[in-house]
Structures are given as C-alpha cells and as structure tokens.
Amino acid sequence: MTDATVSILACDLCGTTSARTLYGDLHDTALKGDGVFAMVQCAHCGLVRLDPRPDAASLADHYPHEYVPYQKSNRLIRMLKRRQWARTEAILRRSAGGVGSVFEIGCARGEFLEFLKSRGWRTAGLEMDPVSAEAARAEGADVRADTFESAEFASNERFDCVVLSYVLEHLPSPLAALTKIHGMLREGGIAVISVPNYESWDRRAFGRFWHGFDVPRHLHIFSEMTLRAYAAKTGFSTEHMRYGTVPNDWIGGMSRIARERGKVRLAGFLTYKNPLLAAVCFPLSLAASALGASSRFTFFLRKRSVISGV
C-alpha cells in the first residue's frame, strides 16, 4: 500500500497557517503502514495536528480489522474499562439528571453501549468498521455501519448524550464534528469526549514514540486548553473533566521503541495483552491521573443554545 497524502494548510481550530514541526519522520510502527508523517503545532492556538496526512481515499486502509480497538480486551483491561465506564456513567447520570438516550460515535464492538444499556440507558451507535458493527449487532446493540462524516440524522432525532471515546482525534475536522454533535443533542444535552492528552507525562517521556500519536490515524492531538477552546467555539460549556488511568499507553510507548529498533521479540512481550505488564504500569498511570498528567482525559460538555464561534 502506498499512501497519497495531503498537506493541511490551516489550523482547524483557529485558521492560522503558521505552524512549527514538533516531530518529523514519523511512521506507522503499530500496523506497519506506508508513509512518512509529521506532527506540527499551530503557532497561534497550540493545536497539534498530523501534516501531511493520508488523503480521504487512502485513510481507511489504515484501519484494518486487526486494529486494536476492534479487538476484545483481556481480563485486566476489561476490568479497568468497566471501572472507568462506571465512573463515566455516574457523572453522566448526574449531569443529565437521570438515565436517557445515548448515541456513541465510533462504538467499535459496542461494549460501552452494552454497559450503559445494563444501567438503564437507551442506546444506539455508529461504527465505520463493518465487521465490528456486525459484532455489536450480534450482541443486540442498535449500531449502524458508516463514517460520522457521511452519517445522516433525522431533524427530529435528538439525544440526551453523545459519546466519542477516543474518536475525535481520528476525525478530519473536530470543528465540523463538534458542530454536528451540537445539532444531535437536545437542549442542555451532554457530549462526552475522551481523547489523548498532549501534555501527559508519557508524551514527555516517549516523545516521537508516544502511543497517543498513533500516526497516521490520529489527525489531531489535544491539550486541555485546545479542547476547551473547541468546546467554547462550537456552543458547549465544560461541565466536568477527569483524567484517565490507562497503563496501555506506557506499554505502547515502550513497544513502539522496541519495534523501531528491530527488537521484534521484545515488542511481542511489550503488549497491552500482557496482564503482568499492565499490572506493573498501573501504579504509574494512577499517579499521573491523580496529578492531572495522564495520557488521556474526558470532557463532559453541556450544549448551549447558541453556537458563537463557527
């Protein structure tokens, strides 16, 4: 596979064309895809973006069914997920004033939707990978296979909550996505957005090997400041935010270094499927979360009635 790429001339958040290169000569070390990429940072607002990036026609080739989010998790990772899901659901229930309707964008196999359904929520979702969408439907989930950019919603189709769990960084225009989500929500509805955190300890530790870059699938990388700016610009107020506890990202950084240096056997050991390694990295992830420096964070955004900045 040989990628066609496109250069992004302006920042999606502020429109500024000036940017500085943070990390060049980046490769897809996770799935061994073709192409050479760079992460650049807007000189005005600080948003980090992939530039160049695969064009629209070739981007889908970087999401084979073997892509990790489409796979079942091991027991430890499932336990950690359920722990975080329970925290998310409790905040969501409090913010929404009780259970209601939830739509998840990029729901993969529908595990979070299944969890929410067991807690009394009315659930539906969207997944671009048809195999994963079918797996979700086989478990009884209401999931359609489509990309968010092309998905259409009826004018009277409104939800109490829209969830994007590590999806916004994959979308070509977060500004367009959040504007569309604003229209999907009822008045006062809640958007739950989880993304990698550029200001995390592990990004500082691993640099160009940081798991959160995941080139070329991650097109934008957010800080708390830039995500708050997106929220304000697209008609949302920040209701709540929290930092995640994710040992996977420390493991992912080590694994990428091993693969880059040709240590294939070591990279095979350094995997999120290794429960011992996940357990070892968990205390470090817990400390980073407590100090606001973990690799991922979640924003709970409340819809305002007016979009002022688009």
CSV table of N, CA and C in Angstrom, one decimal, residues 136-227:
chain,number,residue,atom,x,y,z
A,136,ALA,N,-21.3,-6.0,17.1
A,136,ALA,CA,-22.1,-5.3,18.1
A,136,ALA,C,-23.6,-5.6,17.9
A,137,ARG,N,-24.1,-5.7,16.6
A,137,ARG,CA,-25.5,-6.0,16.4
A,137,ARG,C,-25.8,-7.5,16.8
A,138,ALA,N,-24.8,-8.3,16.6
A,138,ALA,CA,-25.0,-9.7,17.1
A,138,ALA,C,-25.2,-9.9,18.6
A,139,GLU,N,-24.7,-8.9,19.3
A,139,GLU,CA,-24.9,-8.8,20.8
A,139,GLU,C,-26.2,-8.0,21.1
A,140,GLY,N,-27.0,-7.6,20.1
A,140,GLY,CA,-28.2,-7.0,20.4
A,140,GLY,C,-28.2,-5.4,20.4
A,141,ALA,N,-27.0,-4.9,20.0
A,141,ALA,CA,-26.9,-3.4,20.0
A,141,ALA,C,-27.5,-2.8,18.7
A,142,ASP,N,-28.0,-1.6,18.9
A,142,ASP,CA,-28.5,-0.9,17.7
A,142,ASP,C,-27.4,0.0,17.1
A,143,VAL,N,-26.6,-0.6,16.2
A,143,VAL,CA,-25.4,0.0,15.7
A,143,VAL,C,-25.5,0.0,14.1
A,144,ARG,N,-25.2,1.1,13.5
A,144,ARG,CA,-25.2,1.2,12.1
A,144,ARG,C,-23.7,1.4,11.6
A,145,ALA,N,-23.4,0.8,10.4
A,145,ALA,CA,-22.0,0.9,9.9
A,145,ALA,C,-21.9,2.1,8.9
A,146,ASP,N,-21.1,3.1,9.3
A,146,ASP,CA,-21.0,4.3,8.5
A,146,ASP,C,-19.9,5.2,9.1
A,147,THR,N,-19.4,6.1,8.3
A,147,THR,CA,-18.5,7.1,8.9
A,147,THR,C,-19.3,8.2,9.5
A,148,PHE,N,-18.8,9.0,10.5
A,148,PHE,CA,-19.5,10.1,11.1
A,148,PHE,C,-19.7,11.2,10.0
A,149,GLU,N,-18.7,11.4,9.2
A,149,GLU,CA,-18.8,12.5,8.2
A,149,GLU,C,-20.0,12.2,7.2
A,150,SER,N,-20.3,11.0,6.9
A,150,SER,CA,-21.3,10.7,5.9
A,150,SER,C,-22.7,10.3,6.5
A,151,ALA,N,-22.7,10.0,7.8
A,151,ALA,CA,-23.9,9.6,8.5
A,151,ALA,C,-24.9,10.8,8.6
A,152,GLU,N,-26.2,10.4,8.3
A,152,GLU,CA,-27.2,11.4,8.4
A,152,GLU,C,-28.2,11.1,9.5
A,153,PHE,N,-28.7,12.2,10.1
A,153,PHE,CA,-29.6,12.0,11.3
A,153,PHE,C,-30.9,12.8,11.0
A,154,ALA,N,-32.0,12.3,11.3
A,154,ALA,CA,-33.3,12.9,11.0
A,154,ALA,C,-33.3,14.2,11.9
A,155,SER,N,-34.1,15.2,11.3
A,155,SER,CA,-34.1,16.5,12.0
A,155,SER,C,-34.7,16.4,13.4
A,156,ASN,N,-35.6,15.4,13.6
A,156,ASN,CA,-36.2,15.2,14.9
A,156,ASN,C,-35.5,14.2,15.8
A,157,GLU,N,-34.3,13.7,15.3
A,157,GLU,CA,-33.5,12.7,16.1
A,157,GLU,C,-32.6,13.4,17.0
A,158,ARG,N,-32.9,13.5,18.3
A,158,ARG,CA,-32.1,14.2,19.3
A,158,ARG,C,-31.8,13.3,20.4
A,159,PHE,N,-30.7,13.4,21.0
A,159,PHE,CA,-30.2,12.5,22.1
A,159,PHE,C,-29.9,13.3,23.4
A,160,ASP,N,-30.0,12.6,24.5
A,160,ASP,CA,-29.6,13.3,25.8
A,160,ASP,C,-28.1,13.3,25.9
A,161,CYS,N,-27.5,12.4,25.2
A,161,CYS,CA,-26.0,12.3,25.3
A,161,CYS,C,-25.4,11.7,24.1
A,162,VAL,N,-24.3,12.3,23.7
A,162,VAL,CA,-23.5,11.8,22.6
A,162,VAL,C,-22.1,11.5,23.1
A,163,VAL,N,-21.6,10.3,22.8
A,163,VAL,CA,-20.3,9.8,23.4
A,163,VAL,C,-19.3,9.6,22.2
A,164,LEU,N,-18.1,10.2,22.4
A,164,LEU,CA,-16.9,9.9,21.5
A,164,LEU,C,-15.8,9.4,22.4
A,165,SER,N,-15.5,8.2,22.4
A,165,SER,CA,-14.4,7.6,23.2
A,165,SER,C,-13.2,7.4,22.4
A,166,TYR,N,-12.3,8.3,22.4
A,166,TYR,CA,-11.0,8.2,21.6
A,166,TYR,C,-11.4,8.1,20.1
A,167,VAL,N,-12.2,9.1,19.7
A,167,VAL,CA,-12.7,9.1,18.3
A,167,VAL,C,-12.4,10.5,17.7
A,168,LEU,N,-12.5,11.6,18.5
A,168,LEU,CA,-12.4,12.9,17.9
A,168,LEU,C,-11.0,13.1,17.3
A,169,GLU,N,-10.0,12.5,17.8
A,169,GLU,CA,-8.6,12.7,17.3
A,169,GLU,C,-8.5,12.1,15.9
A,170,HIS,N,-9.4,11.2,15.5
A,170,HIS,CA,-9.4,10.5,14.2
A,170,HIS,C,-10.1,11.3,13.1
A,171,LEU,N,-10.9,12.3,13.5
A,171,LEU,CA,-11.7,12.9,12.5
A,171,LEU,C,-11.0,14.1,11.8
A,172,PRO,N,-11.3,14.2,10.5
A,172,PRO,CA,-10.6,15.3,9.7
A,172,PRO,C,-10.8,16.7,10.3
A,173,SER,N,-12.0,17.0,10.8
A,173,SER,CA,-12.2,18.3,11.3
A,173,SER,C,-13.0,18.2,12.6
A,174,PRO,N,-12.3,18.3,13.8
A,174,PRO,CA,-13.0,18.3,15.0
A,174,PRO,C,-14.0,19.5,15.1
A,175,LEU,N,-13.7,20.6,14.5
A,175,LEU,CA,-14.7,21.7,14.5
A,175,LEU,C,-16.0,21.3,13.8
A,176,ALA,N,-15.9,20.7,12.7
A,176,ALA,CA,-17.1,20.3,12.0
A,176,ALA,C,-17.9,19.2,12.8
A,177,ALA,N,-17.1,18.3,13.4
A,177,ALA,CA,-17.7,17.2,14.1
A,177,ALA,C,-18.4,17.7,15.4
A,178,LEU,N,-17.8,18.6,16.1
A,178,LEU,CA,-18.5,19.1,17.3
A,178,LEU,C,-19.7,19.9,17.0
A,179,THR,N,-19.6,20.6,15.8
A,179,THR,CA,-20.8,21.4,15.4
A,179,THR,C,-22.0,20.4,15.0
A,180,LYS,N,-21.6,19.3,14.4
A,180,LYS,CA,-22.7,18.3,14.1
A,180,LYS,C,-23.2,17.7,15.3
A,181,ILE,N,-22.4,17.4,16.3
A,181,ILE,CA,-22.8,16.8,17.5
A,181,ILE,C,-23.7,17.8,18.3
A,182,HIS,N,-23.4,19.1,18.2
A,182,HIS,CA,-24.3,20.1,18.9
A,182,HIS,C,-25.7,20.0,18.3
A,183,GLY,N,-25.8,19.7,17.0
A,183,GLY,CA,-27.1,19.6,16.4
A,183,GLY,C,-27.8,18.3,16.7
A,184,MET,N,-27.1,17.2,17.2
A,184,MET,CA,-27.7,16.0,17.5
A,184,MET,C,-28.2,15.9,18.9
A,185,LEU,N,-27.8,16.9,19.7
A,185,LEU,CA,-28.2,16.9,21.2
A,185,LEU,C,-29.5,17.7,21.4
A,186,ARG,N,-30.3,17.3,22.4
A,186,ARG,CA,-31.4,18.1,22.8
A,186,ARG,C,-30.8,19.3,23.6
A,187,GLU,N,-31.6,20.3,23.8
A,187,GLU,CA,-31.1,21.5,24.6
A,187,GLU,C,-30.7,21.0,26.0
A,188,GLY,N,-29.5,21.4,26.3
A,188,GLY,CA,-28.9,21.0,27.6
A,188,GLY,C,-28.3,19.7,27.6
A,189,GLY,N,-28.2,19.0,26.5
A,189,GLY,CA,-27.7,17.7,26.4
A,189,GLY,C,-26.2,17.7,26.6
A,190,ILE,N,-25.6,16.4,26.8
A,190,ILE,CA,-24.2,16.3,27.2
A,190,ILE,C,-23.4,15.5,26.2
A,191,ALA,N,-22.3,16.1,25.8
A,191,ALA,CA,-21.3,15.4,24.9
A,191,ALA,C,-20.2,14.9,25.8
A,192,VAL,N,-19.8,13.6,25.7
A,192,VAL,CA,-18.7,13.0,26.5
A,192,VAL,C,-17.6,12.8,25.5
A,193,ILE,N,-16.5,13.5,25.7
A,193,ILE,CA,-15.4,13.4,24.7
A,193,ILE,C,-14.1,12.9,25.4
A,194,SER,N,-13.6,11.8,25.0
A,194,SER,CA,-12.3,11.3,25.6
A,194,SER,C,-11.3,11.3,24.5
A,195,VAL,N,-10.1,11.8,24.8
A,195,VAL,CA,-9.0,12.0,23.8
A,195,VAL,C,-7.7,11.8,24.5
A,196,PRO,N,-6.6,11.6,23.7
A,196,PRO,CA,-5.3,11.6,24.3
A,196,PRO,C,-4.9,13.0,24.7
A,197,ASN,N,-4.0,13.1,25.7
A,197,ASN,CA,-3.6,14.3,26.3
A,197,ASN,C,-2.2,14.7,25.9
A,198,TYR,N,-2.0,15.7,25.1
A,198,TYR,CA,-0.6,16.1,24.6
A,198,TYR,C,0.3,16.4,25.8
A,199,GLU,N,-0.3,17.0,26.9
A,199,GLU,CA,0.6,17.4,28.0
A,199,GLU,C,0.8,16.4,29.0
A,200,SER,N,0.7,15.1,28.6
A,200,SER,CA,0.8,14.0,29.6
A,200,SER,C,2.3,13.7,29.9
A,201,TRP,N,2.5,13.0,31.0
A,201,TRP,CA,3.8,12.5,31.4
A,201,TRP,C,4.4,11.6,30.3
A,202,ASP,N,3.6,10.7,29.8
A,202,ASP,CA,4.2,9.7,28.9
A,202,ASP,C,4.5,10.3,27.5
A,203,ARG,N,3.8,11.3,27.1
A,203,ARG,CA,4.2,12.0,25.9
A,203,ARG,C,5.6,12.7,26.1
A,204,ARG,N,5.8,13.3,27.3
A,204,ARG,CA,7.1,13.9,27.5
A,204,ARG,C,8.2,12.8,27.7
A,205,ALA,N,7.8,11.7,28.2
A,205,ALA,CA,8.8,10.6,28.3
A,205,ALA,C,9.2,9.9,27.0
A,206,PHE,N,8.2,9.7,26.2
A,206,PHE,CA,8.4,8.9,24.9
A,206,PHE,C,8.6,9.8,23.7
A,207,GLY,N,8.2,11.0,23.7
A,207,GLY,CA,8.5,11.9,22.6
A,207,GLY,C,7.8,11.3,21.3
A,208,ARG,N,8.6,11.2,20.3
A,208,ARG,CA,8.0,10.8,19.0
A,208,ARG,C,7.5,9.3,19.0
A,209,PHE,N,7.8,8.6,20.1
A,209,PHE,CA,7.3,7.2,20.2
A,209,PHE,C,6.0,7.1,21.0
A,210,TRP,N,5.5,8.3,21.4
A,210,TRP,CA,4.3,8.3,22.3
A,210,TRP,C,3.2,7.5,21.6
A,211,HIS,N,2.5,6.7,22.4
A,211,HIS,CA,1.4,5.9,21.9
A,211,HIS,C,0.3,6.8,21.4
A,212,GLY,N,0.1,7.9,22.0
A,212,GLY,CA,-1.0,8.8,21.7
A,212,GLY,C,-0.9,9.4,20.3
A,213,PHE,N,0.3,9.4,19.7
A,213,PHE,CA,0.4,10.0,18.3
A,213,PHE,C,-0.3,9.0,17.3
A,214,ASP,N,0.0,7.7,17.4
A,214,ASP,CA,-0.6,6.7,16.6
A,214,ASP,C,-0.8,7.1,15.1
A,215,VAL,N,0.3,7.6,14.5
A,215,VAL,CA,0.2,8.0,13.1
A,215,VAL,C,0.0,6.8,12.2
A,216,PRO,N,-0.8,7.0,11.1
A,216,PRO,CA,-1.4,8.3,10.7
A,216,PRO,C,-2.9,8.4,11.0
A,217,ARG,N,-3.3,7.6,12.0
A,217,ARG,CA,-4.8,7.5,12.4
A,217,ARG,C,-5.2,8.7,13.2
A,218,HIS,N,-4.3,9.2,14.1
A,218,HIS,CA,-4.6,10.4,14.9
A,218,HIS,C,-4.3,11.7,14.2
A,219,LEU,N,-5.3,12.4,13.8
A,219,LEU,CA,-5.1,13.6,12.9
A,219,LEU,C,-5.0,14.8,13.7
A,220,HIS,N,-5.5,14.8,15.0
A,220,HIS,CA,-5.3,16.0,15.9
A,220,HIS,C,-5.0,15.5,17.3
A,221,ILE,N,-4.2,16.2,18.0
A,221,ILE,CA,-3.9,15.9,19.4
A,221,ILE,C,-4.2,17.1,20.2
A,222,PHE,N,-4.9,16.9,21.3
A,222,PHE,CA,-5.5,18.0,22.1
A,222,PHE,C,-4.8,18.1,23.4
A,223,SER,N,-4.7,19.4,23.9
A,223,SER,CA,-4.4,19.7,25.3
A,223,SER,C,-5.7,20.1,25.9
A,224,GLU,N,-5.7,20.3,27.3
A,224,GLU,CA,-6.9,20.8,27.9
A,224,GLU,C,-7.3,22.2,27.3
A,225,MET,N,-6.3,23.0,27.1
A,225,MET,CA,-6.6,24.3,26.6
A,225,MET,C,-7.2,24.3,25.2
A,226,THR,N,-6.7,23.5,24.3
A,226,THR,CA,-7.3,23.5,22.9
A,226,THR,C,-8.7,22.8,22.9
A,227,LEU,N,-8.9,21.8,23.7
A,227,LEU,CA,-10.2,21.2,23.7
A,227,LEU,C,-11.2,22.1,24.4
